[in-house]
Amino acid sequence: MVLRVEQDIFVVRQRGREVAAAVGLEHQDQVRMATALSEVARDLLRAVGGADVIFYAEPRPDGRWHLRVDLVPVGPLPDGRYVPQSGAVARLVDSLGVVGLGRDTVVRMSRRVPVTAQALTPERLAELRTELGRSVPGSALDELTAQNQQLIAALDEVRSQRDELAVLNTELEETNRGVMALYNQLSEELEETNRGVVALYAELDEKSAQLRAASESKSRFLANVSHELRAPVTAIIGLGRLLADSASDPLTEEQARQVGLIRSSAADLLNLVNELLDLAKAESGRIEPTWADVDLRPVFGQLRGTLRALATRPEVELVVEEPPSSAVLRTDEVLLAQVLRNLLHNGLKFTERGEVRLRASRRDEGWELTVTDTGPGIAPDLHDRIFEEFYQVPGTTRAYGTGLGLPYARRLVTLLGGTLHLDSEPGRGSTFTVALPASGA
Ligand code: ADP
């Protein structure tokens, strides 16, 4: 097409729309393309006096078709550049710009054809070309009428979009109100739940205070009773010793036997009272460990010596392994020895044949001291119970005992910042493990 006089702008516009419709652009895009084309046409007419307008249907490498329009100016563009009068023109098409074609400079624009459009086969293109060639361009008035109709349609669309927006806004407001109501309801429920939780915590605090008080009064009672019992029991033991003394009046055989019974019962009683006192002291927090760097070797040596006297069964061997030279930890030597003596003593009491063994081994950041025996073992469901005060496993207690040794040992180990743990099964012996940090509590 040629563009030389103002009249031609209408024709170019009209043709642009027809071509856009023919290759399959949607209605809105047809109007956009035609509008962009008439704007550029007017610019070129003013700037250089006209142009030749060529339409192309062009396949792109991505397989999509594009409608391309080249406007070849009849004279050179000022500075070889083209800047549209209206900045909005470029937005109407996919691309708009100046390209150099040999010596000519061409203003080129293009718009993508939708994939839904009818396929542009060579036959279809030939058909379109004939169709377009046949149609006679309308007058400027016709094109103005068409343009007016398009404007009215565009205004209509804007209005209906605005109406739609208003409806959406109302809906949104309603949804907002719903969300707010839900939010309020939820916060009320949350507040109520919070109040419940707070009340529950208060009750828990009260209960644990009561428990603490009960446990403290139990410890105090034990401590007082044991303390009060110690003096008379010691007196009985002393008097018994006097009665049996060779310097005293001789006793008949029967009297000597009875005094012996009194003395051994009193010794048992004193033992029990002492253990009760120890436990009460540990529980009331009145035992303060004396911290020092303790080398395990002399501790083990002493245990080996003192416990040999208790290993009276020839079928049971007491083995105290030599700890490595590095076995030094920060702890209370007296309390630790008390715990180990307790465990070894139990092992010797309950083991009929085999061995009772004490060993020290390095574990993570500390030391593990294990007392292993080949005794009767303890059923797993009793592993917690034997650490309760006065509990003794039925059937294993032929040996003398109070049931206070293990709870006391565990108390002491806790004081030293460690744990006392049992591994055992009936018939497979027992292993008590004292795990202590190397650096103290
Ligand atoms: P006691 O030894 O004075 O009875 P403990 O508190 O030391 O009290 O031990 C509680 C109970 O745990 C013991 O009576 C015994 O039944 C069981 N027990 C402790 N050590 C062993 C062990 N090495 N082998 C088997 N049973 C044990």
Coordinates of C-alpha atoms in Angstrom, one line a residue, residues 130-419:
T130 CA -7.1 -12.9 -3.0
E131 CA -9.8 -12.0 -0.6
L132 CA -8.0 -8.8 0.5
G133 CA -7.3 -7.9 -3.1
R134 CA -10.9 -8.2 -3.9
S135 CA -12.2 -6.0 -1.1
V136 CA -12.5 -2.4 -2.0
P137 CA -11.3 0.1 0.6
G138 CA -14.1 2.1 2.2
S139 CA -14.2 5.8 2.4
A140 CA -12.8 7.9 5.2
L141 CA -16.3 8.3 6.5
D142 CA -16.7 4.5 6.6
E143 CA -13.5 4.1 8.5
L144 CA -14.5 6.9 10.9
T145 CA -17.8 5.2 11.6
A146 CA -15.9 1.9 12.2
Q147 CA -13.5 3.7 14.5
N148 CA -16.4 5.3 16.4
Q149 CA -18.1 1.9 16.9
Q150 CA -14.8 0.5 18.2
L151 CA -14.5 3.4 20.6
I152 CA -18.0 2.9 21.8
A153 CA -17.3 -0.8 22.2
A154 CA -14.1 0.0 24.1
L155 CA -16.0 2.4 26.4
D156 CA -18.7 -0.2 27.0
E157 CA -16.0 -2.7 28.0
V158 CA -14.4 -0.2 30.3
R159 CA -17.8 0.4 32.0
S160 CA -18.6 -3.2 32.3
Q161 CA -15.2 -3.8 33.8
R162 CA -15.8 -1.1 36.3
D163 CA -19.1 -2.6 37.2
E164 CA -17.4 -6.0 37.6
L165 CA -14.8 -4.4 39.8
A166 CA -17.5 -2.8 42.0
V167 CA -19.2 -6.2 42.4
L168 CA -15.8 -7.7 43.3
N169 CA -15.1 -5.0 45.8
T170 CA -18.5 -5.6 47.5
E171 CA -17.7 -9.3 47.6
L172 CA -14.3 -8.6 49.0
E173 CA -15.7 -6.3 51.7
E174 CA -18.2 -9.0 52.7
T175 CA -15.4 -11.6 52.8
N176 CA -13.4 -9.2 54.9
R177 CA -16.3 -8.8 57.4
G178 CA -16.6 -12.6 57.5
V179 CA -12.8 -13.0 58.2
M180 CA -12.9 -10.4 60.9
A181 CA -15.9 -12.1 62.6
L182 CA -14.0 -15.4 62.4
Y183 CA -10.9 -13.8 63.8
N184 CA -12.7 -12.3 66.7
Q185 CA -14.4 -15.6 67.5
L186 CA -11.0 -17.4 67.4
S187 CA -9.3 -14.8 69.6
E188 CA -12.1 -15.1 72.1
E189 CA -11.7 -18.9 72.1
L190 CA -8.0 -18.6 72.4
E191 CA -8.3 -16.2 75.3
E192 CA -10.6 -18.7 77.1
T193 CA -8.2 -21.5 76.5
N194 CA -5.4 -19.4 77.8
R195 CA -7.3 -18.7 81.0
G196 CA -7.9 -22.4 81.4
V197 CA -4.2 -23.1 80.9
V198 CA -3.2 -20.5 83.4
A199 CA -5.6 -21.9 86.0
L200 CA -4.2 -25.4 85.3
Y201 CA -0.6 -24.2 85.8
A202 CA -1.6 -22.5 89.1
E203 CA -3.1 -25.8 90.2
L204 CA 0.0 -27.7 89.2
D205 CA 2.2 -25.3 91.0
E206 CA 0.1 -25.7 94.1
K207 CA 0.3 -29.5 93.8
S208 CA 4.0 -29.6 93.4
A209 CA 4.4 -27.3 96.4
Q210 CA 2.3 -29.7 98.4
L211 CA 4.4 -32.6 97.2
R212 CA 7.6 -30.8 98.0
A213 CA 6.3 -30.0 101.5
A214 CA 5.2 -33.7 102.0
S215 CA 8.6 -35.0 100.9
E216 CA 10.4 -32.5 103.1
S217 CA 8.4 -33.5 106.2
K218 CA 9.0 -37.2 105.4
S219 CA 12.8 -36.5 105.3
R220 CA 12.6 -34.4 108.5
F221 CA 10.6 -37.2 110.3
L222 CA 13.2 -39.9 109.2
A223 CA 16.1 -37.7 110.3
N224 CA 14.5 -37.0 113.7
V225 CA 13.4 -40.6 114.4
S226 CA 16.8 -42.0 113.4
H227 CA 18.6 -39.4 115.4
E228 CA 16.5 -40.2 118.5
L229 CA 16.9 -43.9 118.0
R230 CA 20.7 -43.8 117.7
A231 CA 21.4 -43.0 121.4
P232 CA 19.3 -45.8 122.9
V233 CA 20.5 -48.4 120.4
T234 CA 24.2 -47.4 121.0
A235 CA 23.4 -47.8 124.8
I236 CA 22.0 -51.3 124.2
I237 CA 25.1 -52.3 122.2
G238 CA 27.4 -51.0 124.9
L239 CA 25.5 -52.7 127.7
G240 CA 25.4 -56.0 125.7
R241 CA 29.1 -55.8 125.3
L242 CA 29.5 -55.2 129.1
L243 CA 27.3 -58.2 129.9
A244 CA 29.3 -60.5 127.6
D245 CA 32.6 -59.1 128.8
S246 CA 34.8 -61.7 130.5
A247 CA 35.4 -59.3 133.4
S248 CA 31.7 -59.3 134.2
D249 CA 29.9 -62.0 136.1
P250 CA 29.9 -65.2 134.1
L251 CA 26.7 -66.0 132.3
T252 CA 25.0 -69.3 131.8
E253 CA 25.2 -70.7 128.3
E254 CA 21.6 -69.8 127.6
Q255 CA 22.1 -66.3 128.9
A256 CA 25.2 -65.8 126.8
R257 CA 23.3 -67.0 123.7
Q258 CA 20.4 -64.5 124.4
V259 CA 22.8 -61.6 125.1
G260 CA 24.5 -62.5 121.7
L261 CA 21.1 -62.3 120.0
I262 CA 20.4 -58.9 121.7
R263 CA 23.8 -57.6 120.5
S264 CA 23.4 -58.7 116.9
S265 CA 19.9 -57.4 116.7
A266 CA 21.0 -54.1 118.2
A267 CA 23.9 -53.9 115.6
D268 CA 21.4 -54.5 112.8
L269 CA 19.2 -51.8 114.2
L270 CA 22.1 -49.4 114.5
N271 CA 23.0 -50.2 110.8
L272 CA 19.4 -49.4 109.7
V273 CA 19.3 -46.2 111.8
N274 CA 22.6 -45.1 110.3
E275 CA 21.4 -45.8 106.7
L276 CA 18.1 -44.0 107.4
L277 CA 20.0 -41.0 108.7
D278 CA 22.3 -40.9 105.7
L279 CA 19.4 -41.1 103.2
A280 CA 17.5 -38.4 105.1
K281 CA 20.5 -36.2 105.0
A282 CA 21.1 -36.8 101.3
E283 CA 17.4 -36.1 100.5
S284 CA 17.3 -32.9 102.5
G285 CA 20.3 -31.6 100.6
R286 CA 22.4 -31.4 103.7
I287 CA 25.2 -33.3 102.1
E288 CA 27.7 -30.9 100.4
P289 CA 30.2 -32.7 98.2
T290 CA 33.8 -31.7 98.7
W291 CA 35.1 -31.3 95.2
A292 CA 38.7 -32.3 94.3
D293 CA 40.7 -33.9 91.5
V294 CA 40.4 -37.6 92.4
D295 CA 42.7 -40.3 91.0
L296 CA 40.7 -43.5 90.8
R297 CA 43.7 -45.7 91.3
P298 CA 44.1 -45.2 95.1
V299 CA 40.3 -45.2 95.5
F300 CA 40.1 -48.6 93.8
G301 CA 43.1 -49.9 95.9
Q302 CA 41.4 -49.0 99.1
L303 CA 38.1 -50.7 98.0
R304 CA 40.1 -53.8 97.0
G305 CA 41.6 -53.9 100.6
T306 CA 38.5 -53.2 102.6
L307 CA 36.1 -55.4 100.7
R308 CA 38.3 -58.4 100.7
A309 CA 37.1 -59.0 104.2
L310 CA 33.5 -59.2 103.0
A311 CA 34.3 -61.7 100.2
T312 CA 33.9 -64.7 102.4
R313 CA 32.7 -67.2 99.8
P314 CA 35.5 -69.1 98.3
E315 CA 33.5 -69.6 95.1
V316 CA 33.2 -65.9 94.5
E317 CA 36.1 -63.8 93.4
L318 CA 36.3 -60.1 93.9
V319 CA 38.1 -58.4 91.0
V320 CA 39.0 -54.7 91.2
E321 CA 40.6 -53.8 87.9
E322 CA 43.4 -51.3 87.9
P323 CA 42.2 -48.0 86.4
P324 CA 44.2 -46.4 83.6
S325 CA 46.7 -43.8 84.9
S326 CA 44.6 -41.0 83.2
A327 CA 41.6 -41.9 85.4
V328 CA 41.3 -38.6 87.2
L329 CA 38.0 -36.8 87.7
R330 CA 36.6 -33.9 89.7
T331 CA 34.4 -35.4 92.4
D332 CA 34.0 -36.2 96.1
E333 CA 36.3 -39.1 96.9
V334 CA 34.4 -40.1 100.1
L335 CA 31.0 -40.1 98.6
L336 CA 32.2 -41.9 95.4
A337 CA 33.9 -44.6 97.5
Q338 CA 30.7 -45.0 99.5
V339 CA 28.6 -45.6 96.4
L340 CA 31.1 -48.1 94.9
R341 CA 31.4 -49.9 98.3
N342 CA 27.6 -50.2 98.4
L343 CA 27.4 -51.7 95.0
L344 CA 30.3 -54.1 95.5
H345 CA 28.8 -55.1 98.8
N346 CA 25.5 -55.9 97.2
G347 CA 27.3 -57.9 94.5
L348 CA 29.1 -59.9 97.1
K349 CA 25.9 -60.4 99.2
F350 CA 23.8 -61.7 96.3
T351 CA 26.4 -63.7 94.2
E352 CA 26.8 -67.4 95.2
R353 CA 29.5 -68.3 92.6
G354 CA 31.5 -66.5 90.0
E355 CA 32.9 -63.0 90.4
V356 CA 32.1 -59.5 91.3
R357 CA 34.1 -57.0 89.2
L358 CA 34.8 -53.3 89.4
R359 CA 36.1 -51.5 86.2
A360 CA 36.7 -47.9 85.2
S361 CA 36.4 -46.9 81.5
R362 CA 36.5 -43.6 79.7
R363 CA 33.1 -42.6 78.1
D364 CA 32.5 -39.4 76.1
E365 CA 33.2 -36.5 78.5
G366 CA 33.6 -38.6 81.6
W367 CA 34.1 -42.0 83.3
E368 CA 31.9 -45.0 83.7
L369 CA 32.5 -47.2 86.7
T370 CA 30.8 -50.5 86.4
V371 CA 30.1 -53.1 89.0
T372 CA 29.3 -56.5 87.4
D373 CA 28.4 -59.7 89.1
T374 CA 27.4 -63.2 88.2
G375 CA 24.6 -63.2 90.7
P376 CA 20.9 -64.0 90.3
G377 CA 20.1 -60.9 88.2
I378 CA 17.0 -58.7 88.5
A379 CA 13.9 -58.8 86.4
P380 CA 13.6 -55.7 84.1
D381 CA 10.2 -54.7 85.6
L382 CA 11.9 -54.4 89.0
H383 CA 14.8 -52.2 87.8
D384 CA 13.0 -49.0 89.0
R385 CA 11.6 -50.5 92.2
I386 CA 14.9 -51.6 93.7
F387 CA 15.8 -47.9 93.8
E388 CA 12.8 -47.2 96.0
E389 CA 13.3 -47.0 99.8
F390 CA 13.0 -50.4 101.7
Y391 CA 12.3 -52.3 98.5
Q392 CA 13.9 -55.8 98.4
V393 CA 13.4 -58.3 95.6
P394 CA 11.3 -61.2 97.2
G395 CA 13.4 -64.4 97.4
T396 CA 16.9 -62.8 97.0
T397 CA 16.9 -61.4 100.5
R398 CA 18.3 -64.2 102.5
A399 CA 21.2 -61.9 103.0
Y400 CA 20.9 -59.2 105.6
G401 CA 19.9 -55.8 104.3
T402 CA 17.7 -52.8 104.7
G403 CA 16.6 -51.9 101.2
L404 CA 18.1 -48.4 101.6
G405 CA 21.5 -49.0 100.0
L406 CA 20.5 -48.4 96.3
P407 CA 18.3 -45.3 96.8
Y408 CA 21.1 -43.8 98.9
A409 CA 23.7 -44.7 96.2
R410 CA 21.6 -43.1 93.5
R411 CA 21.1 -39.9 95.6
L412 CA 24.8 -39.6 96.0
V413 CA 25.6 -40.2 92.3
T414 CA 23.0 -37.5 91.5
L415 CA 24.7 -35.1 93.9
L416 CA 28.0 -35.8 92.1
G417 CA 26.4 -34.8 88.8
G418 CA 26.2 -38.4 87.4
T419 CA 23.7 -41.2 86.8

